[in-house]
Amino acid sequence: MLRICALLSVVMLSFALDANADENSGIDFAILDESLADGWRLVGDKGAHSLGLIGGGPVFNGSKAAAIEAQPPTKIINWSLELSATQSVTSSGFIGLRFAFHPGDLAMPARPVFTLYIDGLSIDLARESHRYQFDFANRQWQVVEIPFDVFDLVNNYGTGLRDQVDAVDTIRIESNLTGTFYLDEVCLVAASPLLVLDESLADGWRMVGNKGARPQGLLEDSPVFNGTKAAAIDVKPSSPIINWSLDLLASPSVASQSVAQQGFVGLRFAFHPGDIEAPTRPVFTLYIDGLSLDLARESHLYQLDFTNQQWQIIEIPFEAFDLINYYYGIEPLDQVDIVESIRIEGNLTGTFYIDDVRLLTGTPQISAIPQATSVEALSWGRIKAGFHQ
């Protein structure tokens, strides 16, 4: 479901938007503010004319705002205004659109239309009782922030989304209003990664062990991946047929939003096997939103090596958890929609360590930092050699 990854920055000049740097995530991208972003243009059609960025009218931020003069050509044909990029830009790394709107002297017909389109999907900003409705009679700046998942078309057969915002190549408004209005601070809202566990547990999270798993806290006198501490976990199955479990649990307030609303696309964590011993048939299963992935299975893209006494970094896209209903095509029957807990169940015995647990908003990228402990990184199924942390 999710294709939301990282940030548009100076790479916008190439429009490639690899969007793969977590350290850049969380910075909004301004398409229109004091100027248009490189590679973007503002074009009116069928009665809409851009008057450019001017300082003589209402201004929301800075010294300029875009003025648009609009007059529908007929009663049945709406004018259109487009912010368009010279090449298609992925929505990855962004969770929505925010902009400021001033109605100026717009006059409305009996049935006003003011429809916003992104990637061919629409939302009506003139509809009464709509959460994102504009008040055209209010001659003040109004700011709207619309998550991309508001545009989702849901397959009512229960097999997942039928369509969603995958790219932002145009931002188009179609309307039948007449007069001059203003736009300012049009930007793509960036997702921010969430560090769940590093030198401490994030606010609203707790770690709980069950059935033979006992968290020993964040220790300094142990293998440490990043910083000065890592979480040590003592494990011993309570019986040969019952696995222990370790949960990172989010409070209801933290877990209330969907991963789409927050822009999360995957999980990253560092694992050190310590002195654990694996039985003949090892179990080390990761659960998110009730969906599982076996990290002990041989030939698995995300398999951990319990005999390798080094830190191993694993980055898993949420799509890896998808259950596909092949009777209805390739749409997921179930998928990660919310992160209430991150759970590991296993039958290994001993002490292992975890560190740098985070929810990702971008295509995972591991950046080299000063050497400490050699590390093997498993990233989206590809082993990356030569990294040291």
mmCIF file of C-alpha atoms in Angstrom:
data_model
loop_
_atom_site.group_PDB
_atom_site.id
_atom_site.type_symbol
_atom_site.label_atom_id
_atom_site.label_comp_id
_atom_site.label_asym_id
_atom_site.label_seq_id
_atom_site.Cartn_x
_atom_site.Cartn_y
_atom_site.Cartn_z
ATOM 1 C CA MET A 1 0.000 0.000 0.000
ATOM 2 C CA LEU A 2 2.575 2.441 1.035
ATOM 3 C CA ARG A 3 4.989 4.011 -1.361
ATOM 4 C CA ILE A 4 5.739 6.998 0.741
ATOM 5 C CA CYS A 5 9.553 7.352 1.289
ATOM 6 C CA ALA A 6 11.689 10.520 1.561
ATOM 7 C CA LEU A 7 12.226 14.108 0.762
ATOM 8 C CA LEU A 8 12.442 16.342 -2.231
ATOM 9 C CA SER A 9 15.450 18.604 -1.897
ATOM 10 C CA VAL A 10 18.077 19.825 -4.309
ATOM 11 C CA VAL A 11 17.745 16.553 -6.201
ATOM 12 C CA MET A 12 14.475 18.037 -7.401
ATOM 13 C CA LEU A 13 16.570 19.569 -10.177
ATOM 14 C CA SER A 14 16.846 16.110 -11.719
ATOM 15 C CA PHE A 15 13.283 15.029 -10.795
ATOM 16 C CA ALA A 16 14.590 11.567 -10.124
ATOM 17 C CA LEU A 17 13.603 11.726 -6.462
ATOM 18 C CA ASP A 18 15.425 8.720 -5.236
ATOM 19 C CA ALA A 19 14.279 9.964 -1.854
ATOM 20 C CA ASN A 20 16.451 7.672 0.154
ATOM 21 C CA ALA A 21 17.936 9.665 3.009
ATOM 22 C CA ASP A 22 16.322 9.343 6.409
ATOM 23 C CA GLU A 23 18.408 12.205 7.726
ATOM 24 C CA ASN A 24 16.621 14.519 5.267
ATOM 25 C CA SER A 25 13.133 13.251 6.038
ATOM 26 C CA GLY A 26 10.729 15.559 7.768
ATOM 27 C CA ILE A 27 11.447 18.653 5.675
ATOM 28 C CA ASP A 28 8.509 19.951 3.642
ATOM 29 C CA PHE A 29 9.096 20.813 -0.008
ATOM 30 C CA ALA A 30 7.819 24.246 -1.097
ATOM 31 C CA ILE A 31 6.465 24.202 -4.640
ATOM 32 C CA LEU A 32 5.217 27.788 -4.515
ATOM 33 C CA ASP A 33 6.212 30.443 -2.013
ATOM 34 C CA GLU A 34 8.283 33.502 -2.925
ATOM 35 C CA SER A 35 8.913 31.794 -6.264
ATOM 36 C CA LEU A 36 8.062 28.581 -8.063
ATOM 37 C CA ALA A 37 10.362 25.638 -7.371
ATOM 38 C CA ASP A 38 12.756 24.722 -10.154
ATOM 39 C CA GLY A 39 11.038 22.657 -12.816
ATOM 40 C CA TRP A 40 7.517 23.688 -11.845
ATOM 41 C CA ARG A 41 5.167 26.052 -13.679
ATOM 42 C CA LEU A 42 1.741 27.569 -13.010
ATOM 43 C CA VAL A 43 -0.655 27.355 -15.957
ATOM 44 C CA GLY A 44 -4.290 28.411 -16.307
ATOM 45 C CA ASP A 45 -6.745 27.028 -18.855
ATOM 46 C CA LYS A 46 -10.379 27.485 -19.955
ATOM 47 C CA GLY A 47 -10.771 30.876 -18.333
ATOM 48 C CA ALA A 48 -8.140 30.804 -15.565
ATOM 49 C CA HIS A 49 -5.163 33.163 -15.914
ATOM 50 C CA SER A 50 -2.192 33.366 -13.590
ATOM 51 C CA LEU A 51 -1.239 36.967 -12.836
ATOM 52 C CA GLY A 52 2.053 35.773 -11.381
ATOM 53 C CA LEU A 53 3.548 36.237 -7.924
ATOM 54 C CA ILE A 54 2.618 39.732 -6.834
ATOM 55 C CA GLY A 55 3.021 41.806 -3.709
ATOM 56 C CA GLY A 56 0.114 44.152 -4.247
ATOM 57 C CA GLY A 57 -2.603 41.807 -3.011
ATOM 58 C CA PRO A 58 -3.186 39.597 0.031
ATOM 59 C CA VAL A 59 0.019 37.792 1.096
ATOM 60 C CA PHE A 60 0.061 34.865 3.516
ATOM 61 C CA ASN A 61 3.809 34.526 4.052
ATOM 62 C CA GLY A 62 6.780 36.529 2.839
ATOM 63 C CA SER A 63 6.230 39.341 0.360
ATOM 64 C CA LYS A 64 4.401 37.670 -2.558
ATOM 65 C CA ALA A 65 1.454 35.433 -3.336
ATOM 66 C CA ALA A 66 0.147 33.970 -6.597
ATOM 67 C CA ALA A 67 -2.869 35.835 -7.979
ATOM 68 C CA ILE A 68 -5.287 33.969 -10.274
ATOM 69 C CA GLU A 69 -8.031 35.547 -12.304
ATOM 70 C CA ALA A 70 -10.833 33.152 -13.194
ATOM 71 C CA GLN A 71 -13.904 33.226 -15.443
ATOM 72 C CA PRO A 72 -15.603 29.983 -16.590
ATOM 73 C CA PRO A 73 -16.026 30.001 -20.410
ATOM 74 C CA THR A 74 -19.592 28.656 -20.103
ATOM 75 C CA LYS A 75 -21.970 27.523 -17.384
ATOM 76 C CA ILE A 76 -21.129 23.875 -18.047
ATOM 77 C CA ILE A 77 -17.346 24.149 -18.490
ATOM 78 C CA ASN A 78 -15.074 24.739 -15.503
ATOM 79 C CA TRP A 79 -11.799 26.596 -15.643
ATOM 80 C CA SER A 80 -8.630 24.812 -14.525
ATOM 81 C CA LEU A 81 -5.370 25.844 -12.894
ATOM 82 C CA GLU A 82 -2.332 23.576 -12.806
ATOM 83 C CA LEU A 83 0.912 23.468 -10.928
ATOM 84 C CA SER A 84 2.867 21.028 -13.062
ATOM 85 C CA ALA A 85 6.346 19.539 -12.979
ATOM 86 C CA THR A 86 8.339 19.018 -16.154
ATOM 87 C CA GLN A 87 8.687 15.356 -15.192
ATOM 88 C CA SER A 88 6.647 13.099 -12.935
ATOM 89 C CA VAL A 89 7.652 13.301 -9.285
ATOM 90 C CA THR A 90 7.078 10.390 -6.912
ATOM 91 C CA SER A 91 4.961 11.079 -3.858
ATOM 92 C CA SER A 92 7.482 9.068 -1.863
ATOM 93 C CA GLY A 93 8.534 10.744 1.332
ATOM 94 C CA PHE A 94 5.449 12.924 1.481
ATOM 95 C CA ILE A 95 2.160 12.336 3.247
ATOM 96 C CA GLY A 96 0.061 15.172 1.888
ATOM 97 C CA LEU A 97 -0.352 18.648 0.446
ATOM 98 C CA ARG A 98 -0.628 21.936 2.350
ATOM 99 C CA PHE A 99 -1.438 25.350 0.917
ATOM 100 C CA ALA A 100 -2.874 28.716 1.866
ATOM 101 C CA PHE A 101 -5.919 30.054 -0.009
ATOM 102 C CA HIS A 102 -7.515 33.510 -0.022
ATOM 103 C CA PRO A 103 -10.900 33.852 -1.813
ATOM 104 C CA GLY A 104 -10.217 37.467 -2.857
ATOM 105 C CA ASP A 105 -13.354 38.701 -4.611
ATOM 106 C CA LEU A 106 -14.591 35.336 -5.871
ATOM 107 C CA ALA A 107 -18.292 35.115 -6.676
ATOM 108 C CA MET A 108 -20.042 31.757 -6.385
ATOM 109 C CA PRO A 109 -22.825 30.217 -8.466
ATOM 110 C CA ALA A 110 -25.666 28.349 -6.794
ATOM 111 C CA ARG A 111 -23.680 25.089 -6.962
ATOM 112 C CA PRO A 112 -20.014 25.963 -6.500
ATOM 113 C CA VAL A 113 -17.272 23.630 -7.698
ATOM 114 C CA PHE A 114 -13.703 23.790 -6.421
ATOM 115 C CA THR A 115 -12.108 20.397 -6.996
ATOM 116 C CA LEU A 116 -8.496 19.523 -6.256
ATOM 117 C CA TYR A 117 -6.826 16.792 -8.359
ATOM 118 C CA ILE A 118 -3.570 14.968 -7.604
ATOM 119 C CA ASP A 119 -2.464 12.006 -9.724
ATOM 120 C CA GLY A 120 -5.915 11.925 -11.349
ATOM 121 C CA LEU A 121 -7.692 11.561 -7.988
ATOM 122 C CA SER A 122 -9.946 14.297 -6.646
ATOM 123 C CA ILE A 123 -11.416 15.898 -3.556
ATOM 124 C CA ASP A 124 -14.119 18.574 -3.587
ATOM 125 C CA LEU A 125 -13.156 21.588 -1.460
ATOM 126 C CA ALA A 126 -16.507 23.333 -2.036
ATOM 127 C CA ARG A 127 -18.724 20.548 -0.743
ATOM 128 C CA GLU A 128 -20.737 21.370 2.369
ATOM 129 C CA SER A 129 -19.908 19.501 5.568
ATOM 130 C CA HIS A 130 -16.593 18.448 4.089
ATOM 131 C CA ARG A 131 -13.662 18.293 6.463
ATOM 132 C CA TYR A 132 -11.498 20.255 4.018
ATOM 133 C CA GLN A 133 -14.188 22.664 2.803
ATOM 134 C CA PHE A 134 -13.240 26.271 2.046
ATOM 135 C CA ASP A 135 -15.388 29.165 3.171
ATOM 136 C CA PHE A 136 -15.489 31.391 0.091
ATOM 137 C CA ALA A 137 -17.405 34.086 1.962
ATOM 138 C CA ASN A 138 -14.581 34.418 4.509
ATOM 139 C CA ARG A 139 -12.209 37.008 3.009
ATOM 140 C CA GLN A 140 -9.207 35.770 4.934
ATOM 141 C CA TRP A 141 -6.359 33.338 4.395
ATOM 142 C CA GLN A 142 -7.383 29.726 4.978
ATOM 143 C CA VAL A 143 -4.802 26.955 5.297
ATOM 144 C CA VAL A 144 -5.651 23.373 4.381
ATOM 145 C CA GLU A 145 -3.481 20.304 4.869
ATOM 146 C CA ILE A 146 -4.783 17.225 3.079
ATOM 147 C CA PRO A 147 -3.250 13.766 3.616
ATOM 148 C CA PHE A 148 -2.768 11.799 0.422
ATOM 149 C CA ASP A 149 -4.828 8.925 1.802
ATOM 150 C CA VAL A 150 -7.908 11.178 1.606
ATOM 151 C CA PHE A 151 -7.686 10.695 -2.168
ATOM 152 C CA ASP A 152 -7.684 6.878 -1.893
ATOM 153 C CA LEU A 153 -10.183 4.905 -3.932
ATOM 154 C CA VAL A 154 -11.102 1.836 -1.909
ATOM 155 C CA ASN A 155 -12.025 -1.465 -3.519
ATOM 156 C CA ASN A 156 -15.336 -2.242 -1.865
ATOM 157 C CA TYR A 157 -14.800 -5.973 -2.355
ATOM 158 C CA GLY A 158 -12.355 -5.741 0.524
ATOM 159 C CA THR A 159 -9.218 -6.549 -1.440
ATOM 160 C CA GLY A 160 -7.356 -3.310 -0.800
ATOM 161 C CA LEU A 161 -7.010 0.014 -2.583
ATOM 162 C CA ARG A 162 -8.178 0.459 -6.140
ATOM 163 C CA ASP A 163 -6.091 3.602 -6.629
ATOM 164 C CA GLN A 164 -4.056 6.065 -4.600
ATOM 165 C CA VAL A 165 -1.640 8.962 -5.004
ATOM 166 C CA ASP A 166 1.605 7.506 -6.329
ATOM 167 C CA ALA A 167 3.055 10.565 -8.059
ATOM 168 C CA VAL A 168 2.722 14.330 -7.929
ATOM 169 C CA ASP A 169 3.239 15.476 -11.492
ATOM 170 C CA THR A 170 0.353 17.937 -11.404
ATOM 171 C CA ILE A 171 -1.706 19.692 -8.751
ATOM 172 C CA ARG A 172 -4.852 20.867 -10.490
ATOM 173 C CA ILE A 173 -7.862 22.897 -9.419
ATOM 174 C CA GLU A 174 -11.064 22.883 -11.477
ATOM 175 C CA SER A 175 -13.824 25.338 -10.595
ATOM 176 C CA ASN A 176 -16.779 27.425 -11.746
ATOM 177 C CA LEU A 177 -16.148 30.410 -9.437
ATOM 178 C CA THR A 178 -15.562 33.870 -10.921
ATOM 179 C CA GLY A 179 -13.124 36.549 -9.795
ATOM 180 C CA THR A 180 -9.588 36.765 -8.441
ATOM 181 C CA PHE A 181 -8.185 34.553 -5.694
ATOM 182 C CA TYR A 182 -4.733 33.955 -4.213
ATOM 183 C CA LEU A 183 -2.510 30.983 -3.384
ATOM 184 C CA ASP A 184 0.583 30.913 -1.204
ATOM 185 C CA GLU A 185 2.937 28.460 0.506
ATOM 186 C CA VAL A 186 1.978 25.419 -1.576
ATOM 187 C CA CYS A 187 4.100 22.550 -0.315
ATOM 188 C CA LEU A 188 4.350 18.788 -0.075
ATOM 189 C CA VAL A 189 4.205 17.709 3.562
ATOM 190 C CA ALA A 190 7.109 15.425 4.431
ATOM 191 C CA ALA A 191 6.880 12.337 6.588
ATOM 192 C CA SER A 192 9.178 12.035 9.602
ATOM 193 C CA PRO A 193 10.851 8.797 10.694
ATOM 194 C CA LEU A 194 10.214 7.601 14.248
ATOM 195 C CA LEU A 195 13.075 6.372 16.419
ATOM 196 C CA VAL A 196 11.406 3.846 18.726
ATOM 197 C CA LEU A 197 14.467 2.636 20.634
ATOM 198 C CA ASP A 198 17.998 3.993 20.764
ATOM 199 C CA GLU A 199 19.497 5.564 23.889
ATOM 200 C CA SER A 200 16.026 5.288 25.404
ATOM 201 C CA LEU A 201 12.533 4.199 24.485
ATOM 202 C CA ALA A 202 10.480 6.816 22.655
ATOM 203 C CA ASP A 203 7.674 8.502 24.575
ATOM 204 C CA GLY A 204 4.553 6.352 24.591
ATOM 205 C CA TRP A 205 6.424 3.079 24.009
ATOM 206 C CA ARG A 206 7.275 0.267 26.424
ATOM 207 C CA MET A 207 9.091 -3.076 26.196
ATOM 208 C CA VAL A 208 7.462 -6.217 27.604
ATOM 209 C CA GLY A 209 8.706 -9.811 27.683
ATOM 210 C CA ASN A 210 6.523 -12.894 28.076
ATOM 211 C CA LYS A 211 6.810 -16.688 28.326
ATOM 212 C CA GLY A 212 10.549 -16.674 28.983
ATOM 213 C CA ALA A 213 11.727 -13.345 27.501
ATOM 214 C CA ARG A 214 13.142 -10.912 30.080
ATOM 215 C CA PRO A 215 14.310 -7.433 28.977
ATOM 216 C CA GLN A 216 17.395 -6.401 30.968
ATOM 217 C CA GLY A 217 17.094 -2.735 30.058
ATOM 218 C CA LEU A 218 19.414 -0.491 28.062
ATOM 219 C CA LEU A 219 22.971 -1.449 29.003
ATOM 220 C CA GLU A 220 26.343 0.153 28.415
ATOM 221 C CA ASP A 221 28.519 -2.889 29.273
ATOM 222 C CA SER A 222 27.306 -4.892 26.276
ATOM 223 C CA PRO A 223 27.607 -4.813 22.499
ATOM 224 C CA VAL A 224 26.399 -1.370 21.357
ATOM 225 C CA PHE A 225 25.484 -0.540 17.791
ATOM 226 C CA ASN A 226 24.972 3.196 18.040
ATOM 227 C CA GLY A 227 25.507 5.631 20.902
ATOM 228 C CA THR A 228 26.333 4.271 24.355
ATOM 229 C CA LYS A 229 23.537 1.762 25.099
ATOM 230 C CA ALA A 230 21.715 -1.201 23.611
ATOM 231 C CA ALA A 231 18.748 -3.258 24.832
ATOM 232 C CA ALA A 232 19.734 -6.657 26.262
ATOM 233 C CA ILE A 233 17.152 -9.461 26.159
ATOM 234 C CA ASP A 234 17.505 -12.731 28.099
ATOM 235 C CA VAL A 235 15.442 -15.500 26.515
ATOM 236 C CA LYS A 236 14.576 -19.079 27.384
ATOM 237 C CA PRO A 237 11.431 -20.813 26.106
ATOM 238 C CA SER A 238 9.113 -21.815 28.935
ATOM 239 C CA SER A 239 8.684 -25.216 27.258
ATOM 240 C CA PRO A 240 9.850 -26.976 24.074
ATOM 241 C CA ILE A 241 6.516 -26.193 22.405
ATOM 242 C CA ILE A 242 5.925 -22.623 23.641
ATOM 243 C CA ASN A 243 7.872 -19.705 22.199
ATOM 244 C CA TRP A 244 8.878 -16.663 24.197
ATOM 245 C CA SER A 245 7.722 -13.232 23.013
ATOM 246 C CA LEU A 246 9.125 -9.711 23.201
ATOM 247 C CA ASP A 247 6.880 -6.714 22.522
ATOM 248 C CA LEU A 248 7.588 -3.076 21.823
ATOM 249 C CA LEU A 249 4.148 -1.625 22.579
ATOM 250 C CA ALA A 250 2.814 1.785 21.579
ATOM 251 C CA SER A 251 0.259 3.601 23.711
ATOM 252 C CA PRO A 252 -3.172 4.091 22.075
ATOM 253 C CA SER A 253 -2.441 7.766 21.440
ATOM 254 C CA VAL A 254 0.816 6.929 19.635
ATOM 255 C CA ALA A 255 -0.724 4.129 17.582
ATOM 256 C CA SER A 256 -3.937 5.977 16.697
ATOM 257 C CA GLN A 257 -2.873 7.069 13.199
ATOM 258 C CA SER A 258 -2.438 4.762 10.254
ATOM 259 C CA VAL A 259 0.961 4.192 8.691
ATOM 260 C CA ALA A 260 -0.346 5.983 5.588
ATOM 261 C CA GLN A 261 -1.161 9.105 7.605
ATOM 262 C CA GLN A 262 2.286 9.063 9.184
ATOM 263 C CA GLY A 263 4.153 8.111 6.034
ATOM 264 C CA PHE A 264 5.792 4.984 7.442
ATOM 265 C CA VAL A 265 6.974 2.425 4.888
ATOM 266 C CA GLY A 266 9.055 -0.031 6.853
ATOM 267 C CA LEU A 267 11.010 -1.056 9.943
ATOM 268 C CA ARG A 268 14.734 -0.926 10.613
ATOM 269 C CA PHE A 269 16.617 -2.360 13.579
ATOM 270 C CA ALA A 270 20.073 -3.560 14.546
ATOM 271 C CA PHE A 271 20.437 -7.092 15.987
ATOM 272 C CA HIS A 272 23.381 -8.766 17.751
ATOM 273 C CA PRO A 273 23.063 -12.512 18.524
ATOM 274 C CA GLY A 274 25.142 -12.297 21.702
ATOM 275 C CA ASP A 275 25.430 -15.810 23.131
ATOM 276 C CA ILE A 276 22.103 -17.195 21.988
ATOM 277 C CA GLU A 277 21.817 -20.849 21.024
ATOM 278 C CA ALA A 278 19.459 -21.939 18.288
ATOM 279 C CA PRO A 279 17.677 -25.312 18.299
ATOM 280 C CA THR A 280 17.539 -27.577 15.258
ATOM 281 C CA ARG A 281 14.524 -25.691 13.981
ATOM 282 C CA PRO A 282 14.993 -22.082 15.105
ATOM 283 C CA VAL A 283 12.068 -19.674 15.330
ATOM 284 C CA PHE A 284 12.528 -15.908 15.266
ATOM 285 C CA THR A 285 9.328 -14.389 13.906
ATOM 286 C CA LEU A 286 8.604 -10.663 13.601
ATOM 287 C CA TYR A 287 4.967 -9.511 13.902
ATOM 288 C CA ILE A 288 3.535 -6.113 12.955
ATOM 289 C CA ASP A 289 -0.220 -5.485 12.870
ATOM 290 C CA GLY A 290 -0.841 -9.218 13.288
ATOM 291 C CA LEU A 291 1.184 -10.067 10.174
ATOM 292 C CA SER A 292 4.377 -12.097 10.408
ATOM 293 C CA LEU A 293 7.766 -12.530 8.784
ATOM 294 C CA ASP A 294 10.144 -15.357 9.673
ATOM 295 C CA LEU A 295 13.672 -13.997 10.204
ATOM 296 C CA ALA A 296 15.141 -17.451 10.962
ATOM 297 C CA ARG A 297 14.045 -19.207 7.780
ATOM 298 C CA GLU A 298 16.861 -20.258 5.471
ATOM 299 C CA SER A 299 17.092 -18.548 2.082
ATOM 300 C CA HIS A 300 14.822 -15.798 3.367
ATOM 301 C CA LEU A 301 15.512 -12.296 2.069
ATOM 302 C CA TYR A 302 15.639 -11.028 5.641
ATOM 303 C CA GLN A 303 17.226 -14.014 7.378
ATOM 304 C CA LEU A 304 19.402 -13.303 10.420
ATOM 305 C CA ASP A 305 22.622 -15.229 11.023
ATOM 306 C CA PHE A 306 22.629 -16.331 14.662
ATOM 307 C CA THR A 307 26.222 -17.621 14.423
ATOM 308 C CA ASN A 308 27.623 -14.292 13.213
ATOM 309 C CA GLN A 309 28.824 -12.440 16.300
ATOM 310 C CA GLN A 310 28.410 -9.001 14.743
ATOM 311 C CA TRP A 311 25.712 -6.387 14.540
ATOM 312 C CA GLN A 312 23.332 -7.080 11.668
ATOM 313 C CA ILE A 313 21.088 -4.311 10.336
ATOM 314 C CA ILE A 314 17.822 -5.327 8.815
ATOM 315 C CA GLU A 315 15.422 -3.030 6.954
ATOM 316 C CA ILE A 316 12.055 -4.458 5.998
ATOM 317 C CA PRO A 317 9.423 -2.705 3.859
ATOM 318 C CA PHE A 318 5.889 -3.190 5.119
ATOM 319 C CA GLU A 319 5.015 -4.735 1.748
ATOM 320 C CA ALA A 320 7.018 -7.781 2.848
ATOM 321 C CA PHE A 321 4.174 -8.531 5.299
ATOM 322 C CA ASP A 322 1.420 -8.301 2.657
ATOM 323 C CA LEU A 323 -1.046 -11.162 2.289
ATOM 324 C CA ILE A 324 -2.016 -11.318 -1.362
ATOM 325 C CA ASN A 325 -5.450 -12.489 -2.471
ATOM 326 C CA TYR A 326 -4.574 -14.034 -5.811
ATOM 327 C CA TYR A 327 -8.243 -14.664 -6.605
ATOM 328 C CA TYR A 328 -8.670 -10.899 -7.035
ATOM 329 C CA GLY A 329 -5.351 -10.066 -8.665
ATOM 330 C CA ILE A 330 -2.348 -8.751 -6.796
ATOM 331 C CA GLU A 331 -4.022 -6.406 -4.317
ATOM 332 C CA PRO A 332 -3.255 -7.251 -0.660
ATOM 333 C CA LEU A 333 -5.871 -9.198 1.269
ATOM 334 C CA ASP A 334 -4.246 -7.822 4.406
ATOM 335 C CA GLN A 335 -1.361 -5.459 5.002
ATOM 336 C CA VAL A 336 0.307 -3.346 7.686
ATOM 337 C CA ASP A 337 -2.130 -0.504 8.357
ATOM 338 C CA ILE A 338 -1.168 0.493 11.879
ATOM 339 C CA VAL A 339 1.833 -0.079 14.175
ATOM 340 C CA GLU A 340 0.481 -0.807 17.641
ATOM 341 C CA SER A 341 3.260 -3.231 18.516
ATOM 342 C CA ILE A 342 6.469 -4.701 17.176
ATOM 343 C CA ARG A 343 6.662 -8.263 18.439
ATOM 344 C CA ILE A 344 9.289 -10.996 18.189
ATOM 345 C CA GLU A 345 8.490 -14.633 19.018
ATOM 346 C CA GLY A 346 11.244 -17.214 19.220
ATOM 347 C CA ASN A 347 12.588 -20.438 20.667
ATOM 348 C CA LEU A 348 16.241 -19.428 21.012
ATOM 349 C CA THR A 349 18.042 -19.462 24.361
ATOM 350 C CA GLY A 350 20.565 -16.960 25.738
ATOM 351 C CA THR A 351 21.028 -13.189 25.537
ATOM 352 C CA PHE A 352 20.730 -11.059 22.396
ATOM 353 C CA TYR A 353 20.772 -7.315 21.812
ATOM 354 C CA ILE A 354 18.725 -4.865 19.757
ATOM 355 C CA ASP A 355 19.412 -1.216 19.001
ATOM 356 C CA ASP A 356 18.380 1.602 16.664
ATOM 357 C CA VAL A 357 14.777 0.435 16.191
ATOM 358 C CA ARG A 358 12.967 2.889 13.949
ATOM 359 C CA LEU A 359 9.960 3.217 11.663
ATOM 360 C CA LEU A 360 11.159 4.379 8.269
ATOM 361 C CA THR A 361 9.658 6.979 5.980
ATOM 362 C CA GLY A 362 12.150 6.475 3.184
ATOM 363 C CA THR A 363 13.891 3.892 1.104
ATOM 364 C CA PRO A 364 16.351 2.656 3.712
ATOM 365 C CA GLN A 365 19.874 3.961 3.453
ATOM 366 C CA ILE A 366 22.709 3.156 5.805
ATOM 367 C CA SER A 367 25.237 5.944 6.154
ATOM 368 C CA ALA A 368 28.777 5.213 7.233
ATOM 369 C CA ILE A 369 29.679 6.728 10.616
ATOM 370 C CA PRO A 370 32.864 6.430 12.704
ATOM 371 C CA GLN A 371 33.845 2.779 13.074
ATOM 372 C CA ALA A 372 33.051 0.908 16.220
ATOM 373 C CA THR A 373 31.834 -2.619 15.592
ATOM 374 C CA SER A 374 31.847 -4.348 12.212
ATOM 375 C CA VAL A 375 28.361 -4.901 10.907
ATOM 376 C CA GLU A 376 26.579 -6.807 8.176
ATOM 377 C CA ALA A 377 23.566 -5.008 6.774
ATOM 378 C CA LEU A 378 20.556 -6.669 5.203
ATOM 379 C CA SER A 379 18.629 -3.998 3.360
ATOM 380 C CA TRP A 380 15.398 -4.817 1.562
ATOM 381 C CA GLY A 381 16.775 -8.239 0.765
ATOM 382 C CA ARG A 382 20.195 -7.157 -0.487
ATOM 383 C CA ILE A 383 23.280 -7.754 1.609
ATOM 384 C CA LYS A 384 25.367 -4.605 1.839
ATOM 385 C CA ALA A 385 29.051 -5.209 2.478
ATOM 386 C CA GLY A 386 31.645 -2.804 3.747
ATOM 387 C CA PHE A 387 29.602 -0.914 6.301
ATOM 388 C CA HIS A 388 30.961 -0.311 9.775
ATOM 389 C CA GLN A 389 29.242 1.172 12.771
#
